[in-house]
mmCIF file of C-alpha atoms and ligand atoms in Angstrom:
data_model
loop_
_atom_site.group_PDB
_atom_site.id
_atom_site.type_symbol
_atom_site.label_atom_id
_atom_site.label_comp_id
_atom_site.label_asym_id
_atom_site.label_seq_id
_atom_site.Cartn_x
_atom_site.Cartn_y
_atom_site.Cartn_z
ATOM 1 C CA UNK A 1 -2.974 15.029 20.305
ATOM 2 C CA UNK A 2 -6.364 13.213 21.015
ATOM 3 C CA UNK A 3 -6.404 11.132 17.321
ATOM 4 C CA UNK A 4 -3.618 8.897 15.430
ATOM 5 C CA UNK A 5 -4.050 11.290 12.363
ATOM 6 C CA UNK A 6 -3.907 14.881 14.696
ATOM 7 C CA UNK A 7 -0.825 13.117 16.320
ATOM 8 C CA UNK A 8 0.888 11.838 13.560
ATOM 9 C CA UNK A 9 0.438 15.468 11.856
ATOM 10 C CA UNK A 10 2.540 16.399 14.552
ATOM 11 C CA UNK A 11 5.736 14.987 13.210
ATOM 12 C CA UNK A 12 4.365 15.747 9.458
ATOM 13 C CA UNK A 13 3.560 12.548 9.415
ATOM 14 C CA UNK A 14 -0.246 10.551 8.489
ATOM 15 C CA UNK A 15 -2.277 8.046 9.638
ATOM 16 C CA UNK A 16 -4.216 6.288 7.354
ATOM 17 C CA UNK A 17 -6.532 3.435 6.590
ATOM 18 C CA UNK A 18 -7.819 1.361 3.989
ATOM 19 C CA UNK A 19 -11.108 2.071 2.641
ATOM 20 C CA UNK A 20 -13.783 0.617 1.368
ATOM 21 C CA UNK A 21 -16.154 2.838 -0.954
ATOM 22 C CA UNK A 22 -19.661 0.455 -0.293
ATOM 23 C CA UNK A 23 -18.494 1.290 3.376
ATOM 24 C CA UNK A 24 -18.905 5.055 3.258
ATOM 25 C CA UNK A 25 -22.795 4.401 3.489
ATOM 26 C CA UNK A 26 -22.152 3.427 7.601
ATOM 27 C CA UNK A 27 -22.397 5.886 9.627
ATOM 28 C CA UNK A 28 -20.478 3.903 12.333
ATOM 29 C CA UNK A 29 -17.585 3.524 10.012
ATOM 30 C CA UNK A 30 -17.462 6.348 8.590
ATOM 31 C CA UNK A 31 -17.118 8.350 12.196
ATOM 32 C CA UNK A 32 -14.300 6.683 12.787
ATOM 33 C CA UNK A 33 -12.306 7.276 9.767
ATOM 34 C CA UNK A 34 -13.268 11.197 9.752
ATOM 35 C CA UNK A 35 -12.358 11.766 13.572
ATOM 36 C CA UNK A 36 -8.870 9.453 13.561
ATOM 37 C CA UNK A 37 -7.196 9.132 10.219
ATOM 38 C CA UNK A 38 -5.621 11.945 7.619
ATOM 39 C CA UNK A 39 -4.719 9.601 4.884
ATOM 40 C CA UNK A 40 -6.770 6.901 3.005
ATOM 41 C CA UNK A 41 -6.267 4.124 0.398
ATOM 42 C CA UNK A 42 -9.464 2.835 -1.501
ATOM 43 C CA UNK A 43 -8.851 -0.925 -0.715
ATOM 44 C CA UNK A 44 -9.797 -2.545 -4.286
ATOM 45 C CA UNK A 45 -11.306 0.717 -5.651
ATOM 46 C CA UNK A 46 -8.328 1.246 -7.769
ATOM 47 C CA UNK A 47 -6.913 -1.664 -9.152
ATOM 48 C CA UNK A 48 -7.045 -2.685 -12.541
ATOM 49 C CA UNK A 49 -9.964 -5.014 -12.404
ATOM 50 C CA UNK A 50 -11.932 -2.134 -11.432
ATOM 51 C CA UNK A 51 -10.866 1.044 -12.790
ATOM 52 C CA UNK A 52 -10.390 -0.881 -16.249
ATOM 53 C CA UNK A 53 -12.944 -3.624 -16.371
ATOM 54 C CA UNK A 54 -12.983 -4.099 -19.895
ATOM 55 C CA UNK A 55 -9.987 -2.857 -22.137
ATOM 56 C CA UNK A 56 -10.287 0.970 -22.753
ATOM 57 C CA UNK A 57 -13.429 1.680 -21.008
ATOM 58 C CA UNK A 58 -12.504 3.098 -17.672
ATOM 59 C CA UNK A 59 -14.942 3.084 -14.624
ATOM 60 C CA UNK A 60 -13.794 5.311 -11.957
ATOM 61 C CA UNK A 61 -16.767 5.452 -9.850
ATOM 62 C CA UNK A 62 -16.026 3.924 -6.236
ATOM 63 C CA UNK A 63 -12.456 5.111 -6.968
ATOM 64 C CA UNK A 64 -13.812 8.531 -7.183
ATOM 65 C CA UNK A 65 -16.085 8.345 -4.416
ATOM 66 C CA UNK A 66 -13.542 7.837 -2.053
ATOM 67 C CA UNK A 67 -11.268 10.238 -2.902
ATOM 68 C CA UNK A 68 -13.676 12.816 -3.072
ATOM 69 C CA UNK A 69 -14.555 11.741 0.206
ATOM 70 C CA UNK A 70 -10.974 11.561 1.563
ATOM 71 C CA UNK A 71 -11.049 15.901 -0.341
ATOM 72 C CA UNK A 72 -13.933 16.894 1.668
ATOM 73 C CA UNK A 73 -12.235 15.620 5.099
ATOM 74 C CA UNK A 74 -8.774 17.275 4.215
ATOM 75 C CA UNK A 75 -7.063 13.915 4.196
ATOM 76 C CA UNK A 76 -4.446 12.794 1.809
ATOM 77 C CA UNK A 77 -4.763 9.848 -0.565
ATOM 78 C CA UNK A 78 -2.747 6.864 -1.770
ATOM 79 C CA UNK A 79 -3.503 5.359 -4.810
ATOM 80 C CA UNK A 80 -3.488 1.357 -5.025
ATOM 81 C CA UNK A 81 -2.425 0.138 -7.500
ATOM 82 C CA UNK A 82 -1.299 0.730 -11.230
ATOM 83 C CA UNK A 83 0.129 -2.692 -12.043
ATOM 84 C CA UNK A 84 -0.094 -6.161 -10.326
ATOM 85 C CA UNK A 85 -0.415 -9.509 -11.407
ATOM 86 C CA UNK A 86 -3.350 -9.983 -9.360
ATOM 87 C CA UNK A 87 -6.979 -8.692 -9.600
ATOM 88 C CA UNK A 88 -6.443 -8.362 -13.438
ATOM 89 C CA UNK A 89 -9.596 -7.593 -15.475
ATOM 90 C CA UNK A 90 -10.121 -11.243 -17.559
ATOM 91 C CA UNK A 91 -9.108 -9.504 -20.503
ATOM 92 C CA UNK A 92 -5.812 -8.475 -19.344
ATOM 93 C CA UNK A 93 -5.235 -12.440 -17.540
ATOM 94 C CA UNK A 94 -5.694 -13.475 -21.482
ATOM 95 C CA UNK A 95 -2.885 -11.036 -22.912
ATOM 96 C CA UNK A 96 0.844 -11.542 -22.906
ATOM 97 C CA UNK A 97 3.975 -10.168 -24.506
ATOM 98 C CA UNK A 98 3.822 -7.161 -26.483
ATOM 99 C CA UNK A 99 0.424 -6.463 -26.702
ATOM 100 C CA UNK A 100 0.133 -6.989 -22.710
ATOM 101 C CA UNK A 101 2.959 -4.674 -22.585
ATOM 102 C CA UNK A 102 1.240 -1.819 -24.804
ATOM 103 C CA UNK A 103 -2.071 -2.370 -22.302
ATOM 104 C CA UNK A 104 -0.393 -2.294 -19.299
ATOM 105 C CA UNK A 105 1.606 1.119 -20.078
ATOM 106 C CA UNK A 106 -1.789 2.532 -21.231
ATOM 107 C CA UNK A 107 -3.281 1.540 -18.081
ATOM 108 C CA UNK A 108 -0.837 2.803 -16.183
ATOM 109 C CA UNK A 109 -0.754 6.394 -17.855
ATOM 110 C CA UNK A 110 -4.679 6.516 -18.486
ATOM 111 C CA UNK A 111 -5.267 6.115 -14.736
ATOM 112 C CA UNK A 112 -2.589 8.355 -13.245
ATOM 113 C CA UNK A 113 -3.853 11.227 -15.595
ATOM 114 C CA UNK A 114 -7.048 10.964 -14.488
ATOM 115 C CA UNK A 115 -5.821 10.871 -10.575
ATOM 116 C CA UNK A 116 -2.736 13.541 -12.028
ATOM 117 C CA UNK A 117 -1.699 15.985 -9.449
ATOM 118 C CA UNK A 118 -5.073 14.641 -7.114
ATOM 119 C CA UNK A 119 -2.604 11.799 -4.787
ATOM 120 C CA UNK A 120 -0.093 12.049 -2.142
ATOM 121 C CA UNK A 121 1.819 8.544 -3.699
ATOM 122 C CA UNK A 122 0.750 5.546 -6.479
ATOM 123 C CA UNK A 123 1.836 2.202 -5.641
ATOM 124 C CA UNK A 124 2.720 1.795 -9.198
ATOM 125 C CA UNK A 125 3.785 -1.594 -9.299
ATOM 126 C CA UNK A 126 2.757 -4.002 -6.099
ATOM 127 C CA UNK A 127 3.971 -7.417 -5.305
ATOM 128 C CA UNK A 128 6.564 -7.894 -8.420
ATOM 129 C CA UNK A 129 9.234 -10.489 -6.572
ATOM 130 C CA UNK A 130 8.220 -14.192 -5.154
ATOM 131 C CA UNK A 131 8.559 -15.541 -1.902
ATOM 132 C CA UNK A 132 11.086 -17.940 -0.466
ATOM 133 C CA UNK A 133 14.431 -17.754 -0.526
ATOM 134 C CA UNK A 134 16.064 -17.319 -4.076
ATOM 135 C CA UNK A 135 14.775 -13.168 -3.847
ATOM 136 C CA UNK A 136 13.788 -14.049 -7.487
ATOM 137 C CA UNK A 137 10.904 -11.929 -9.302
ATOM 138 C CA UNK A 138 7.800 -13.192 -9.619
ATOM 139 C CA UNK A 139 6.226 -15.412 -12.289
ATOM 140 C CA UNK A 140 3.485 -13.397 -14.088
ATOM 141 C CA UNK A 141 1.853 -12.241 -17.402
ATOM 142 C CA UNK A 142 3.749 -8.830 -16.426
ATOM 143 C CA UNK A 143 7.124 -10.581 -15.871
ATOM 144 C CA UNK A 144 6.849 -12.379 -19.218
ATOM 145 C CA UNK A 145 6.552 -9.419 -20.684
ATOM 146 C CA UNK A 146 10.596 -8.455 -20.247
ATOM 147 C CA UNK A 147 12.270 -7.696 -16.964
ATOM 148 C CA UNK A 148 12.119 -4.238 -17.744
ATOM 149 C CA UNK A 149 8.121 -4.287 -17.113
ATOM 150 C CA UNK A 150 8.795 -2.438 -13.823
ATOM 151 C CA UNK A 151 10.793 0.502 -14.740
ATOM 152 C CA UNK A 152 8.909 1.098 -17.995
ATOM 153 C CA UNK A 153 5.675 1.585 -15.500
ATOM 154 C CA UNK A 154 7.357 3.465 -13.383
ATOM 155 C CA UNK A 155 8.422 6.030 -16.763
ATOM 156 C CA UNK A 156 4.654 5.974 -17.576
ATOM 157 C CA UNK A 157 3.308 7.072 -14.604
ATOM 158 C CA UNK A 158 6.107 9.613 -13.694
ATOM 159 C CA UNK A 159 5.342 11.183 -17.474
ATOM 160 C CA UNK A 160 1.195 11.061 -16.517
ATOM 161 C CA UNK A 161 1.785 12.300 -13.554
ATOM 162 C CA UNK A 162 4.540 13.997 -13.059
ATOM 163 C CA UNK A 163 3.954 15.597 -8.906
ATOM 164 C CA UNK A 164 3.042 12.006 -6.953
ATOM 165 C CA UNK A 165 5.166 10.159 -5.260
ATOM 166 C CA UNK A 166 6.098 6.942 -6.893
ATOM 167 C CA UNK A 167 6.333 3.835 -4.519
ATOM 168 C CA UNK A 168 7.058 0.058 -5.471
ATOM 169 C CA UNK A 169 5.285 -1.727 -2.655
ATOM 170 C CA UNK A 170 5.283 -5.196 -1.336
ATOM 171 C CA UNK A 171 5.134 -8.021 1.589
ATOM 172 C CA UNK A 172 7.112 -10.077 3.532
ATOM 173 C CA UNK A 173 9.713 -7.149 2.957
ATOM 174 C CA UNK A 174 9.875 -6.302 6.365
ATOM 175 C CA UNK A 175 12.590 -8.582 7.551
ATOM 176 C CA UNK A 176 15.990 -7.680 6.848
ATOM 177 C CA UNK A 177 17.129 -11.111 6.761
ATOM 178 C CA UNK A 178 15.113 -12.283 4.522
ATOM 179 C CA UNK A 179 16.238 -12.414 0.939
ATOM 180 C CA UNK A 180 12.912 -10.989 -0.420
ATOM 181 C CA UNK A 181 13.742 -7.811 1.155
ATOM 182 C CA UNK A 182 17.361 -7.494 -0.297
ATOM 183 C CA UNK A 183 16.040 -8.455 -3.335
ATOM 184 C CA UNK A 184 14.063 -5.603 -3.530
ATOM 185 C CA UNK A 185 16.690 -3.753 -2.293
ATOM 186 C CA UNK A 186 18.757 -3.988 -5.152
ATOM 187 C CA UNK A 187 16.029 -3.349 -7.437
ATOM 188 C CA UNK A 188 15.875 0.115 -5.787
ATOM 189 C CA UNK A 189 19.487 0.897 -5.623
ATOM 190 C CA UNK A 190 19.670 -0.362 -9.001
ATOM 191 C CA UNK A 191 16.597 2.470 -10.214
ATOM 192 C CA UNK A 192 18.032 5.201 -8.027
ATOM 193 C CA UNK A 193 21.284 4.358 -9.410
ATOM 194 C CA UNK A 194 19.812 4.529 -13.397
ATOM 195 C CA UNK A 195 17.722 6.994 -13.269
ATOM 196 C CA UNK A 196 14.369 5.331 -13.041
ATOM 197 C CA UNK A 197 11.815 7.521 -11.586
ATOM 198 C CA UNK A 198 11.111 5.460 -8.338
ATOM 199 C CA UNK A 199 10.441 7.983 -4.962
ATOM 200 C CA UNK A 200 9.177 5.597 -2.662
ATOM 201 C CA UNK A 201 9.026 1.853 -1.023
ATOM 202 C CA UNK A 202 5.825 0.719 0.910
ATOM 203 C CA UNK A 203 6.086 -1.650 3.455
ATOM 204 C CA UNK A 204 2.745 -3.346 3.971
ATOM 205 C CA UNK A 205 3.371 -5.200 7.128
ATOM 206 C CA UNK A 206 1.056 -7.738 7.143
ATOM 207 C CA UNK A 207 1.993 -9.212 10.351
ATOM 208 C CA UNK A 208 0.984 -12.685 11.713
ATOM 209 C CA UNK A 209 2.525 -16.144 12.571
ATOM 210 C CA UNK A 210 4.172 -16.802 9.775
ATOM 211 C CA UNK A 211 5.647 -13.642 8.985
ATOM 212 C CA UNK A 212 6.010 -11.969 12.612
ATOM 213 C CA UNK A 213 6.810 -8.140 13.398
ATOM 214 C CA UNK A 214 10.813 -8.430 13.029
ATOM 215 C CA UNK A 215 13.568 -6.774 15.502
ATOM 216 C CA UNK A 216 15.276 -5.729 12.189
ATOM 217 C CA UNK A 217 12.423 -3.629 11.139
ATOM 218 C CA UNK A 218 13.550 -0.131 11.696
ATOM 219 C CA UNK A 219 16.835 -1.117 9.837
ATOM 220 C CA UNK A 220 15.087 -2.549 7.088
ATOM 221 C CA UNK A 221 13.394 0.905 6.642
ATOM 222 C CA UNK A 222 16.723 3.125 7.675
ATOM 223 C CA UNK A 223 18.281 0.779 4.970
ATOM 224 C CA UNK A 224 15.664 1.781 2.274
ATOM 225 C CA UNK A 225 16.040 5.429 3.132
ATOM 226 C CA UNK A 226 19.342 5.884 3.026
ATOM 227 C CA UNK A 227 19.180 4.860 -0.760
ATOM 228 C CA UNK A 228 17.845 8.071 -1.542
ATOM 229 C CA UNK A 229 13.882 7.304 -1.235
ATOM 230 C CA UNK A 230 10.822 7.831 1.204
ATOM 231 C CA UNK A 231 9.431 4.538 3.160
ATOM 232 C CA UNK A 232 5.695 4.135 4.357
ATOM 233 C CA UNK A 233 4.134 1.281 6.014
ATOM 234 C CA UNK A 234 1.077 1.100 3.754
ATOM 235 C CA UNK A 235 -1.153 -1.996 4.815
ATOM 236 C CA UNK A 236 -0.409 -2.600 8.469
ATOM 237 C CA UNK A 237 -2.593 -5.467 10.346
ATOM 238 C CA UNK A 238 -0.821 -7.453 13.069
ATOM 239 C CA UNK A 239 -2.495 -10.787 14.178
ATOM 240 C CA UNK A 240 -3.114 -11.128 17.884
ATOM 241 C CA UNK A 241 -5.120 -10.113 20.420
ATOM 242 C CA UNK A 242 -4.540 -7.999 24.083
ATOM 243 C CA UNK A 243 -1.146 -6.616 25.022
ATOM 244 C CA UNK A 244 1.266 -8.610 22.915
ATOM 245 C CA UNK A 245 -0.631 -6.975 20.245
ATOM 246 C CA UNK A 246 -0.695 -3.748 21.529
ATOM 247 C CA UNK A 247 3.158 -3.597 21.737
ATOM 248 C CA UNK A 248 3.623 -4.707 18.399
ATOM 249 C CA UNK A 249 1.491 -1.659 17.160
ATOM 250 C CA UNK A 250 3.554 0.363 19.549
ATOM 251 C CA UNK A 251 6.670 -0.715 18.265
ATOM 252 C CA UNK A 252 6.084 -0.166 14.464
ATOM 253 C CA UNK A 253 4.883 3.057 14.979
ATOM 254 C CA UNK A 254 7.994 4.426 16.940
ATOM 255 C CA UNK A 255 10.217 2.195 13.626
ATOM 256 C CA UNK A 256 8.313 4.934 11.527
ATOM 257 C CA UNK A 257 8.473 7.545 14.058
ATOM 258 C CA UNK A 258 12.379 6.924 14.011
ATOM 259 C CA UNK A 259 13.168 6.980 10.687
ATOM 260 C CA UNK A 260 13.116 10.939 9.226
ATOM 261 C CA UNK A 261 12.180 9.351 5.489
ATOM 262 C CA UNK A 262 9.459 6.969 6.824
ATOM 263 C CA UNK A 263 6.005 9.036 5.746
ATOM 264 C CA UNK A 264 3.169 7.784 7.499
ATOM 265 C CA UNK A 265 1.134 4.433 8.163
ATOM 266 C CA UNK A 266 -1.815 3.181 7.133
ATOM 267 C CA UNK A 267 -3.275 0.292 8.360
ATOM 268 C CA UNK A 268 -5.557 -2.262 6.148
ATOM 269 C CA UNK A 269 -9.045 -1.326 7.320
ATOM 270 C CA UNK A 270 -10.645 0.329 10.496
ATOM 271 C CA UNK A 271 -12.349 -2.088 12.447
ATOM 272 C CA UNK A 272 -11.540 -6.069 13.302
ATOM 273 C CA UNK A 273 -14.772 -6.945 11.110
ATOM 274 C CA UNK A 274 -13.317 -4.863 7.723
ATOM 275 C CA UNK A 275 -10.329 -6.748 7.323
ATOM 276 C CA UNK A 276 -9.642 -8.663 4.728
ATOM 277 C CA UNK A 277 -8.306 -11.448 7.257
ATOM 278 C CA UNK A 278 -12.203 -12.084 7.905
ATOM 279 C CA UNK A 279 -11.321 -14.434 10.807
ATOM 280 C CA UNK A 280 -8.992 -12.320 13.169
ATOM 281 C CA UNK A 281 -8.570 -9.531 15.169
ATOM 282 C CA UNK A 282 -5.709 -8.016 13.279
ATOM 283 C CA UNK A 283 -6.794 -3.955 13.574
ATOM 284 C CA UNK A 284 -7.142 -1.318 15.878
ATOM 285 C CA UNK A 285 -10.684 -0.786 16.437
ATOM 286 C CA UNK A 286 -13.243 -3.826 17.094
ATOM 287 C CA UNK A 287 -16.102 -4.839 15.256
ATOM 288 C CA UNK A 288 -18.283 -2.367 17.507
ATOM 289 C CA UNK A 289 -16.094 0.349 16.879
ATOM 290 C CA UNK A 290 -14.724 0.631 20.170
ATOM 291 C CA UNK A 291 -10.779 1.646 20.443
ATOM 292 C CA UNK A 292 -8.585 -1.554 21.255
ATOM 293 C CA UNK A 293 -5.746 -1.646 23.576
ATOM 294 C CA UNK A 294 -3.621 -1.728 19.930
ATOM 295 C CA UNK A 295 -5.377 1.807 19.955
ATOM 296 C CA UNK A 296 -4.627 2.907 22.775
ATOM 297 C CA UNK A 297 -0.875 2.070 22.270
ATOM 298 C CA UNK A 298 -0.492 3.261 19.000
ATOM 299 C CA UNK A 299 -1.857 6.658 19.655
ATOM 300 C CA UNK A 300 0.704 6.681 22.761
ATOM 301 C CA UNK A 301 3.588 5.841 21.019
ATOM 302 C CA UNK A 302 2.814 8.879 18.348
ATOM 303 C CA UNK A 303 2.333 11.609 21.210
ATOM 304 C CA UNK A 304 6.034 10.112 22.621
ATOM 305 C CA UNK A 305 5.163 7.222 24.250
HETATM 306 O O1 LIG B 1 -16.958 -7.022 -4.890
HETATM 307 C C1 LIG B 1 -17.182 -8.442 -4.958
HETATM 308 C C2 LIG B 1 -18.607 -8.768 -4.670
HETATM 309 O O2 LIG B 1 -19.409 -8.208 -5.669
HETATM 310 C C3 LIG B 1 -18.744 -10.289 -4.614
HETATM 311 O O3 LIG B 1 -20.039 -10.613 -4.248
HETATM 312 C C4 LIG B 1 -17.791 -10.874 -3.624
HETATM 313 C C5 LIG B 1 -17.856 -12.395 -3.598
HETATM 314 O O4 LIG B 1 -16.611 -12.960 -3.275
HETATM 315 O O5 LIG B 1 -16.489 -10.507 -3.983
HETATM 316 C C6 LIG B 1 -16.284 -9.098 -3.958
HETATM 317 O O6 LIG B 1 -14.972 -8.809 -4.318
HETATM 318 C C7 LIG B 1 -13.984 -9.131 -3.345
HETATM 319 C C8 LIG B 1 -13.275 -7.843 -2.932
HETATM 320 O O7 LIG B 1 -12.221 -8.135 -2.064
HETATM 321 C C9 LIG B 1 -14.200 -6.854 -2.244
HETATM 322 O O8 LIG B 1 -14.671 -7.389 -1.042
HETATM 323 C C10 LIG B 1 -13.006 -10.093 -3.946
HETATM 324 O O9 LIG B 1 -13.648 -11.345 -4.185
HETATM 325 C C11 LIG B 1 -11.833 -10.283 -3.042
HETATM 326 O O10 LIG B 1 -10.847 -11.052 -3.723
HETATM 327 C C12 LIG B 1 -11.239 -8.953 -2.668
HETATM 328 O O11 LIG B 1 -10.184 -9.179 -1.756
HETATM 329 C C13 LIG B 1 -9.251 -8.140 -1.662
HETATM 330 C C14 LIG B 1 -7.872 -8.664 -1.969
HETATM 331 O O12 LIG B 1 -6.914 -7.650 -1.795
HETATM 332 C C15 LIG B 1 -7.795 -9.177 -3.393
HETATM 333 O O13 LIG B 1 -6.510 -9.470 -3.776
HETATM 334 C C16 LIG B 1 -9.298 -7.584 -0.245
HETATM 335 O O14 LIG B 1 -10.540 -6.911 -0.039
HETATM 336 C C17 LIG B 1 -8.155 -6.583 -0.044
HETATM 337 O O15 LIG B 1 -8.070 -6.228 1.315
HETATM 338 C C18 LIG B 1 -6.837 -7.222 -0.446
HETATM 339 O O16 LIG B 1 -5.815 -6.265 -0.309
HETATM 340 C C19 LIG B 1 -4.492 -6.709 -0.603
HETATM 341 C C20 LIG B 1 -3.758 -5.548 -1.210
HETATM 342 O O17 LIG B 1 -4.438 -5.041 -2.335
HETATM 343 C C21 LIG B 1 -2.334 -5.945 -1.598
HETATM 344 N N1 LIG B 1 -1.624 -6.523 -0.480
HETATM 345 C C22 LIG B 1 -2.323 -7.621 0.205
HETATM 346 C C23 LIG B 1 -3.718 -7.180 0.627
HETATM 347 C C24 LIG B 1 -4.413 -8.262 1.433
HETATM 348 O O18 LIG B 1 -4.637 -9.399 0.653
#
């Protein structure tokens, strides 16, 4: 097929990209994401600083612009994100223990039963474990709360919600090796193993110097699968520039393409000048709108190479 979204479809897979709602407005933009992707994620449109801004009053505007949006183009939607330590509303960053608990559970199940039965997946919980080497959780007003935090948002949002896929999702968890990665690996195994209600793991394959595109990624995401859950690569952007990264798009997409379980990709905005990395090149379209050679080899690799 002619599109990343027509070809992933092929394979019953999706492409997708990050969206921002004050974006929809460009016309530019907003021609690209209708002709080449199936799938979207509002980019901040659904976190809790801005679906709960102050405690109890919910504001699903841009949220809801998006995904109504996403309806009228056929294209699926992932939902980002239920619970995070970071873009908290200020009242939430003031709250710990068992009242932070109460509102974070409420969050959770007030904002999946207003998306209920409207999403393809949730990233329920998003970035939970630290970086560096001891795969230990993160520090947080969350983790405070009891180690449990995770699962218990997990329950909330299956019980809101009970036909979305539920997906923990995090970075630097691309890398087999890399003690991150088997930390959340056991976290998973662990869930699948009690019961929790977990369905999914997102990759989000932020790629750059620091954390490079690994050899071992197609095993880290075989690995995942074969514990019983779906895998996505959910906020793919790979640093770079000309052929090296062109092959490095390439190559992720035929990791997905050869893992049954792995669902689709999306990658963290459309052109060069809408990601969040404002000073690279790290997409697939430039900041005209014109395909890259990452295109180009992307779209390839989904139609068989
Ligand atoms: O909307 C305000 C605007 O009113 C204000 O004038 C402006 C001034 O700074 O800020 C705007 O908000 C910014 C928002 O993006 C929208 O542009 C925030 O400051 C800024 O922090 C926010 O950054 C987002 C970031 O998450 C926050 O953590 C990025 O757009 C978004 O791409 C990024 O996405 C994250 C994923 O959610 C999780 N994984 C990592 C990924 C990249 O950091």
């Amino acid at each position: 097929a002619t599109t990343l979204g027509a070809s992933a479809a092929a394979s019953g897979r999706y492409f997708g990209a990050a969206v921002a709602a004050n974006k929809l407005s460009d016309s530019t933009y907003v021609g690209i994401l209708n002709r080449e992707f199936n799938s979207v994620t509002p980019e901040n449109e659904m976190k809790i600083d801005a679906t709960e801004p102050s405690q109890g009053q919910f504001s699903y505007t841009n949220a809801d612009r998006i995904v109504s949006h996403a309806k009228s183009q056929g294209m699926q939607v992932r939902g980002h994100t239920l619970a995070w330590h970071s873009q908290q509303p200020g009242w939430m960053q003031n709250m710990s223990g068992a009242a932070l608990r109460t509102a974070m559970l409420n969050h959770v199940t007030q904002v999946a039963t207003h998306y209920k039965g409207q999403l393809s997946a949730w990233d329920v919980v998003n970035e939970a474990y630290a970086d560096g080497n001891d795969g230990a959780r993160r520090d947080s007003n969350l983790q405070r709360t009891g180690n449990d935090w995770i699962e218990a948002a997990f329950r909330a949002a299956r019980a809101a919600d009970p036909a979305t896929k539920l997906c923990y999702n995090d970075y630097n968890t691309d890398n087999w090796s890399w003690a991150k990665t088997q930390a959340v690996y056991s976290m998973v195994r662990d869930f699948k193993s009690r019961g929790v209600p977990i369905d999914c793991v997102g990759f989000q394959s932020h790629f750059n110097s620091g954390s490079p595109y690994p050899s071992n990624y197609r095993t880290t995401l075989s690995s995942f699968a074969a514990l019983g859950v779906d895998v996505a690569i959910t906020e793919l952007d790979i640093e770079g520039s000309g052929t090296t990264q062109a092959t490095t798009y390439g190559n992720v997409v035929n990791d997905c393409l050869a893992v049954a379980r792995c669902l689709g990709i999306t990658v963290w905005g459309i052109r060069d000048t809408d990601s969040w990395r404002a000073s690279g090149t790290p997409l697939l379209f430039d900041g005209n709108g014109n395909k890259k050679a990452a295109y180009t080899s992307a779209l390839a690799a989904l139609n068989g190479g």
